[in-house]
Amino acid sequence: MPKQHPRPLLIGLIAGAVLAAGGAFATPAAAAPSVNVQANGSTVTVTTPKSARGCMKGAVAEWHSKAGKPGSRGSAKMTRKRRSWIATFTGLKSGKYTAYVRCEGGGSADPGSREFTVFD
């Protein structure tokens, strides 16, 4: 019977250890800038930092109702205000919503989303 060489086993163990540790050595993705929502009656203001990666060319804010009924979504182009992007929605009915911010210019992560409740 031929004698088996321990090297393939050793190489396999080392490769497995490197793959298993790969996640431990990976750098975490940069945290996405926050999306802030302020509801005042049926008027909702959405803001995100102007420094949001990829948002140098502009941003769009969207809202979606949790109810999912027709007419339960909308969007607005965000405008620059000092160090942030801002959009305002008016006429929202009482209920639960999610606001999303999408950067224009592509190629990078969008700032994110935030749930909010309207009490009109």
C-alpha angles and dihedrals in degrees: 000000000000117000113246117231116230094217097089089052091048092048090049092051092048092047091049092050092050092049092046092049092046092090091051092055097042114108114238118246115261112269112257116244112259126258113223123202127190119186120196108177108303093341117092126188120200121195137176130176115274086226091068106132111257094013095099090102096046145286140236125215119209132185128202127190117232087223091065094212122152110282090024097125139057144162141209135190109250120233130211117257114175105297099352147055115244138189131175129208122194134192098034114159124229111285147083120300142171122223118207127191118206121189122224116222095057130219098087140071120281116240093249140236142287133202119227141171127227122210107186 
